[in-house]
């Protein structure tokens, strides 16, 4: 079965304002890069559907859904906007917000149904990955939490156990707290420590409660962690988690904001990690979940120099295409280079002339080894 790619231009409309760092133009850039390189064609692309209110209510409260709908029509008071987290600098309301957010959730659920119905065993919807939204409140650029909805949808509609893998630099708090007392959905998040980064949660001691104790796994890592240390803790811990939990399907959130060029975080990953992360997840899916793997996007705020190349690696991993080297497609460079106000990348791999080696490398590596030893 060939992997499938969920996309249409309607997904670009999830946009708070023109100066907001969350810019879905990155979806278009990634799709064009893959297409121009010959790795993605029309037969691979599936048009997403719209999520229903019933599907949104798998995670979100009815009053919150109605508040989002009203806010998108400018019909919510300032007090109510504040109550629902829709007036913050991070997550302000915008026109037709409910409809645009439901489209994003629908894209993720389209990917879920493609895999769970057996039409394919791997599907990618880069529009999703909004892991900070709560049942009754928006947070951290996220209005509806498509990833949590997808996990609950799989559990209820298909009766399957879900392993949720989150490699975003920010802790996947909204998904974690949704399933904190559950043992049929395990949440695994490797992220920059919350000591200095939003949302400030995700400590190793957050392990779940009641029936869900032990079904929350957090691996907070120090600022400036580099490829070698990150990949060691990720690969070693993840396979152990999978062997213990025995999931039926993997849903991975693929934020790329741990990259050293991302402006909003403090980790130091390069293209090496983003080549290896999805290939390892694919290996785990093929080995443990009969190949069933649904992938979504997530964070990533350097939309020119980082996101398209790093996100492309997820699709290439699904297709079992080796990470390419050398120049990006000339057509892609010609299309976008003049629009870019920073140095436009022309190679698939990172050039590291602006990479700063961290003097705490040995200390960080040792701390990670200690953390692994107590898992």
Coordinates of C-alpha atoms in Angstrom, one line a residue:
X1 CA 0.0 0.0 0.0
X2 CA 1.4 3.4 -0.9
X3 CA 1.4 6.2 1.7
X4 CA -1.1 9.0 1.2
X5 CA -0.7 12.8 1.7
X6 CA -3.7 14.8 3.0
X7 CA -3.8 18.4 1.6
X8 CA -5.6 21.2 -0.1
X9 CA -5.1 24.9 -0.1
X10 CA -8.1 25.5 2.3
X11 CA -5.7 24.4 5.1
X12 CA -3.6 27.5 4.5
X13 CA -6.4 29.6 5.9
X14 CA -5.7 28.8 9.6
X15 CA -4.1 32.2 10.2
X16 CA -4.3 34.4 13.3
X17 CA -2.9 37.6 11.6
X18 CA -0.2 38.6 9.3
X19 CA 2.4 39.1 12.0
X20 CA 1.7 36.0 14.0
X21 CA 4.6 33.4 14.0
X22 CA 2.2 30.5 13.2
X23 CA 2.2 30.7 9.4
X24 CA 0.6 27.9 7.4
X25 CA 2.4 29.0 4.3
X26 CA 4.9 26.3 5.4
X27 CA 2.4 23.7 4.2
X28 CA 2.4 25.1 0.7
X29 CA 6.2 25.4 0.8
X30 CA 6.6 21.8 1.8
X31 CA 4.1 20.5 -0.7
X32 CA 5.7 22.4 -3.5
X33 CA 9.2 21.2 -2.5
X34 CA 8.1 17.6 -2.6
X35 CA 6.2 18.1 -5.8
X36 CA 9.0 20.0 -7.6
X37 CA 11.5 17.2 -6.5
X38 CA 9.3 14.5 -8.0
X39 CA 8.5 12.9 -4.7
X40 CA 4.8 13.8 -4.5
X41 CA 2.2 13.6 -7.3
X42 CA -1.5 14.1 -7.7
X43 CA -2.3 10.4 -7.1
X44 CA -0.7 10.7 -3.6
X45 CA -2.8 13.6 -2.5
X46 CA -6.2 13.1 -0.7
X47 CA -8.5 16.1 -0.2
X48 CA -9.5 16.5 3.5
X49 CA -13.0 16.5 4.9
X50 CA -14.4 18.9 7.5
X51 CA -14.7 17.7 11.1
X52 CA -18.2 17.6 12.5
X53 CA -19.2 19.2 15.9
X54 CA -19.7 15.7 17.2
X55 CA -16.1 14.8 16.3
X56 CA -14.8 18.0 17.9
X57 CA -16.8 17.2 21.1
X58 CA -14.8 14.0 21.5
X59 CA -12.3 16.3 23.3
X60 CA -13.8 19.8 23.4
X61 CA -16.8 20.9 25.5
X62 CA -20.0 22.0 23.6
X63 CA -19.9 25.5 25.1
X64 CA -16.3 25.9 23.9
X65 CA -17.2 24.9 20.4
X66 CA -20.0 27.4 20.4
X67 CA -17.7 30.0 21.7
X68 CA -15.1 29.4 19.0
X69 CA -17.9 29.7 16.4
X70 CA -19.2 32.9 17.9
X71 CA -15.7 34.4 18.2
X72 CA -15.1 33.8 14.5
X73 CA -18.2 35.9 13.8
X74 CA -17.1 38.6 16.2
X75 CA -20.1 37.8 18.5
X76 CA -18.2 37.1 21.7
X77 CA -17.7 39.6 24.5
X78 CA -14.2 40.5 25.7
X79 CA -15.0 38.7 29.0
X80 CA -16.0 35.5 27.1
X81 CA -13.0 35.7 24.8
X82 CA -10.7 35.8 27.8
X83 CA -12.6 32.9 29.5
X84 CA -12.0 30.7 26.5
X85 CA -8.4 31.8 25.8
X86 CA -9.3 33.5 22.5
X87 CA -8.0 36.9 23.2
X88 CA -4.4 36.2 24.0
X89 CA -1.3 37.3 22.1
X90 CA -0.6 33.6 21.3
X91 CA -4.1 32.6 20.3
X92 CA -6.3 35.5 19.3
X93 CA -9.6 35.0 17.5
X94 CA -9.9 35.4 13.8
X95 CA -12.7 35.5 11.2
X96 CA -14.4 32.2 10.5
X97 CA -12.2 30.6 13.1
X98 CA -14.4 27.6 13.8
X99 CA -14.7 26.6 10.1
X100 CA -11.0 26.9 9.5
X101 CA -10.1 25.0 12.6
X102 CA -12.6 22.3 11.8
X103 CA -11.0 21.9 8.4
X104 CA -7.7 21.3 10.0
X105 CA -9.1 18.7 12.4
X106 CA -10.9 17.1 9.5
X107 CA -7.6 16.7 7.6
X108 CA -6.1 14.8 10.6
X109 CA -9.2 12.6 10.8
X110 CA -9.0 12.0 7.1
X111 CA -5.5 10.6 7.6
X112 CA -6.8 8.5 10.5
X113 CA -9.6 6.9 8.5
X114 CA -7.3 6.2 5.5
X115 CA -5.1 4.1 7.8
X116 CA -7.6 2.6 10.1
X117 CA -9.9 1.5 7.2
X118 CA -7.0 -0.2 5.5
X119 CA -6.9 2.0 2.5
X120 CA -3.2 2.6 3.3
X121 CA -1.0 1.9 6.3
X122 CA 0.7 5.3 6.4
X123 CA -0.8 8.8 6.0
X124 CA 0.5 12.3 6.5
X125 CA -1.4 15.5 7.3
X126 CA 1.0 18.3 8.0
X127 CA -1.7 20.8 8.8
X128 CA -2.3 19.1 12.1
X129 CA -0.3 18.7 15.3
X130 CA -2.0 21.4 17.4
X131 CA -1.2 19.8 20.7
X132 CA -1.8 22.6 23.2
X133 CA -5.6 23.0 23.0
X134 CA -7.7 22.0 26.0
X135 CA -11.2 20.8 26.4
X136 CA -12.5 24.3 27.1
X137 CA -9.7 26.7 26.3
X138 CA -7.4 27.7 23.4
X139 CA -3.7 27.8 24.2
X140 CA -0.3 28.1 22.5
X141 CA -1.5 28.8 18.8
X142 CA -4.0 25.9 19.1
X143 CA -7.7 26.3 19.1
X144 CA -9.0 22.7 18.5
X145 CA -6.6 19.9 19.5
X146 CA -6.7 17.7 16.4
X147 CA -4.1 15.3 17.8
X148 CA -6.1 14.6 21.0
X149 CA -9.3 14.3 18.9
X150 CA -7.6 11.8 16.6
X151 CA -6.5 9.7 19.5
X152 CA -9.9 9.6 21.0
X153 CA -11.5 9.0 17.6
X154 CA -9.3 5.9 17.1
X155 CA -10.1 4.6 20.5
X156 CA -13.9 5.1 20.2
X157 CA -14.5 4.3 16.5
X158 CA -12.0 1.6 16.0
X159 CA -11.4 0.3 19.5
X160 CA -7.6 0.4 19.1
X161 CA -4.7 1.3 21.4
X162 CA -2.8 4.4 20.3
X163 CA 0.8 5.4 20.9
X164 CA 1.1 9.2 20.6
X165 CA 4.7 10.3 19.9
X166 CA 5.4 14.0 20.2
X167 CA 8.9 15.3 19.2
X168 CA 8.0 19.0 19.2
X169 CA 10.3 21.2 21.2
X170 CA 7.3 22.2 23.3
X171 CA 5.7 19.7 25.6
X172 CA 2.4 18.2 24.3
X173 CA 0.4 19.3 27.3
X174 CA -3.1 19.4 25.8
X175 CA -2.8 15.8 24.6
X176 CA -1.2 14.6 27.9
X177 CA -3.8 16.0 30.2
X178 CA -6.7 14.7 28.0
X179 CA -5.6 11.1 28.5
X180 CA -3.8 11.4 31.9
X181 CA -6.0 8.8 33.5
X182 CA -6.3 6.4 30.5
X183 CA -4.4 3.2 29.7
X184 CA -5.5 2.8 26.1
X185 CA -3.7 5.9 24.8
X186 CA -0.1 6.4 25.8
X187 CA 1.4 9.8 25.4
X188 CA 5.2 10.1 24.8
X189 CA 6.8 13.5 24.6
X190 CA 10.4 14.4 24.2
X191 CA 10.8 18.2 24.5
X192 CA 12.9 21.0 25.8
X193 CA 12.6 21.3 29.5
X194 CA 9.8 23.6 30.7
X195 CA 12.1 25.5 33.0
X196 CA 12.4 28.2 30.3
X197 CA 9.9 27.3 27.6
X198 CA 6.2 27.3 27.2
X199 CA 4.1 25.5 28.5
X200 CA 6.3 24.8 31.5
X201 CA 5.0 21.3 31.9
X202 CA 6.3 17.9 30.9
X203 CA 8.5 16.9 33.8
X204 CA 9.6 13.3 34.1
X205 CA 7.5 12.9 37.2
X206 CA 4.3 13.5 35.2
X207 CA 3.4 9.8 34.7
X208 CA -0.4 9.7 34.7
X209 CA -3.0 8.9 37.4
X210 CA -5.4 6.1 38.3
X211 CA -5.6 3.6 35.5
X212 CA -3.3 5.9 33.4
X213 CA -0.3 5.7 35.8
X214 CA 2.7 4.8 33.7
X215 CA 0.9 5.6 30.4
X216 CA 2.4 9.2 30.3
X217 CA 6.1 9.3 29.3
X218 CA 8.0 12.6 29.4
X219 CA 11.6 13.1 28.4
X220 CA 12.5 16.8 29.1
X221 CA 15.9 17.6 27.7
X222 CA 18.2 20.6 28.4
X223 CA 18.4 23.6 26.2
X224 CA 21.1 23.3 23.5
X225 CA 20.8 19.5 23.3
X226 CA 22.3 18.4 19.9
X227 CA 21.6 15.6 17.5
X228 CA 23.6 12.8 19.0
X229 CA 22.2 13.2 22.5
X230 CA 18.6 13.7 21.3
X231 CA 18.7 10.7 19.0
X232 CA 20.2 8.4 21.7
X233 CA 17.5 9.2 24.2
X234 CA 14.7 9.1 21.6
X235 CA 15.6 5.8 20.0
X236 CA 16.5 4.0 23.2
X237 CA 13.4 5.1 25.2
X238 CA 10.8 4.9 22.4
X239 CA 11.4 1.2 21.5
X240 CA 11.2 0.2 25.2
X241 CA 7.9 2.1 25.5
X242 CA 6.5 0.4 22.4
X243 CA 7.5 -3.1 23.6
X244 CA 5.8 -2.5 26.9
X245 CA 2.6 -0.8 25.7
X246 CA 2.0 -2.9 22.5
X247 CA 0.1 -0.3 20.5
X248 CA -2.2 -1.0 17.6
X249 CA -1.3 2.2 15.8
X250 CA 1.2 5.1 16.1
X251 CA 0.2 8.7 15.7
X252 CA 3.2 11.0 15.6
X253 CA 3.3 14.8 16.0
X254 CA 6.3 16.2 14.1
X255 CA 7.1 19.7 15.3
X256 CA 10.4 20.8 13.8
X257 CA 11.0 23.7 16.2
X258 CA 13.8 21.9 18.0
X259 CA 16.0 22.9 15.0
X260 CA 18.9 25.2 15.8
X261 CA 17.5 27.9 13.5
X262 CA 14.1 28.0 15.0
X263 CA 13.5 31.5 16.6
X264 CA 11.3 30.3 19.5
X265 CA 13.2 27.5 21.2
X266 CA 16.6 26.7 22.5
X267 CA 17.5 23.2 21.2
X268 CA 20.2 22.5 18.7
X269 CA 19.0 19.8 16.3
X270 CA 20.1 19.8 12.6
X271 CA 18.8 18.1 9.5
X272 CA 20.5 14.9 10.7
X273 CA 17.8 14.5 13.4
X274 CA 15.0 15.3 11.1
X275 CA 16.2 12.7 8.6
X276 CA 16.4 10.0 11.3
X277 CA 13.3 10.7 13.5
X278 CA 10.7 9.7 11.0
X279 CA 12.7 6.8 9.6
X280 CA 13.0 5.4 13.1
X281 CA 9.2 5.9 13.7
X282 CA 8.6 4.1 10.4
X283 CA 10.9 1.3 11.5
X284 CA 8.9 1.0 14.8
X285 CA 5.6 1.0 13.0
X286 CA 6.7 -1.7 10.6
X287 CA 8.0 -3.8 13.4
X288 CA 5.3 -3.4 16.0
X289 CA 2.0 -2.0 14.6
X290 CA 1.8 -3.8 11.2
X291 CA 3.0 -0.6 9.6
X292 CA 0.1 1.6 10.8
X293 CA 1.4 5.1 11.2
X294 CA -0.4 8.5 11.1
X295 CA 1.8 11.6 11.1
X296 CA 0.9 15.2 11.6
X297 CA 2.9 18.5 11.7
X298 CA 3.3 20.7 14.7
X299 CA 5.6 23.6 15.6
X300 CA 8.1 25.2 13.3
X301 CA 8.5 28.9 13.0
X302 CA 11.3 29.4 10.5
X303 CA 9.2 28.7 7.5
X304 CA 11.9 29.4 4.9
X305 CA 15.1 27.9 6.2
X306 CA 13.8 25.0 8.2
X307 CA 10.2 23.7 7.9
X308 CA 9.9 22.6 4.2
X309 CA 13.1 20.6 4.2
X310 CA 12.6 19.0 7.6
X311 CA 8.9 18.2 7.0
X312 CA 9.7 16.7 3.6
X313 CA 11.7 14.0 5.4
X314 CA 8.5 12.6 7.0
X315 CA 7.0 11.9 3.6
X316 CA 10.2 10.5 2.3
X317 CA 10.4 8.2 5.3
X318 CA 6.9 7.0 4.6
X319 CA 7.8 6.3 0.9
X320 CA 11.1 4.6 2.0
X321 CA 13.1 7.1 0.0
X322 CA 16.6 7.8 1.3
X323 CA 17.2 11.3 2.6
X324 CA 18.3 13.2 -0.6
X325 CA 21.5 15.2 -0.8
X326 CA 22.7 18.1 -2.9
X327 CA 20.7 20.9 -4.4
X328 CA 17.0 21.5 -3.9
X329 CA 14.9 21.5 -7.2
X330 CA 15.7 24.5 -9.3
X331 CA 12.0 25.1 -9.9
X332 CA 11.5 25.4 -6.1
X333 CA 14.4 27.8 -5.6
X334 CA 13.3 30.0 -8.5
X335 CA 9.7 30.1 -7.2
X336 CA 10.5 31.2 -3.6
X337 CA 14.0 32.6 -3.3
X338 CA 13.1 36.2 -4.1
X339 CA 10.2 36.1 -1.6
X340 CA 12.6 35.1 1.2
X341 CA 14.0 37.9 3.4
X342 CA 16.7 35.6 4.9
X343 CA 19.4 33.4 3.3
X344 CA 17.4 30.9 1.3
X345 CA 18.6 27.3 1.6
X346 CA 19.5 25.6 -1.6
X347 CA 20.6 22.3 -0.3
X348 CA 18.6 19.4 1.3
X349 CA 21.1 19.2 4.2
X350 CA 21.8 22.0 6.6
X351 CA 24.9 24.0 6.0
X352 CA 26.4 24.6 9.5
X353 CA 28.3 27.9 9.1
X354 CA 25.8 29.5 11.6
X355 CA 25.7 26.5 14.0
X356 CA 27.3 27.3 17.4
X357 CA 28.8 24.4 19.3
X358 CA 27.7 24.4 22.9
X359 CA 30.4 24.2 25.6
X360 CA 28.0 22.2 27.9
X361 CA 27.8 19.3 25.4
X362 CA 29.5 16.8 27.8
X363 CA 27.3 17.9 30.7
X364 CA 24.1 17.6 28.7
X365 CA 25.1 14.2 27.3
X366 CA 25.7 12.9 30.8
X367 CA 22.4 14.2 32.2
X368 CA 20.6 12.4 29.3
X369 CA 22.3 9.2 30.1
X370 CA 21.2 9.5 33.7
X371 CA 17.7 10.1 32.6
X372 CA 17.7 7.0 30.4
X373 CA 19.0 4.9 33.2
X374 CA 16.0 5.5 35.4
X375 CA 13.3 5.0 32.7

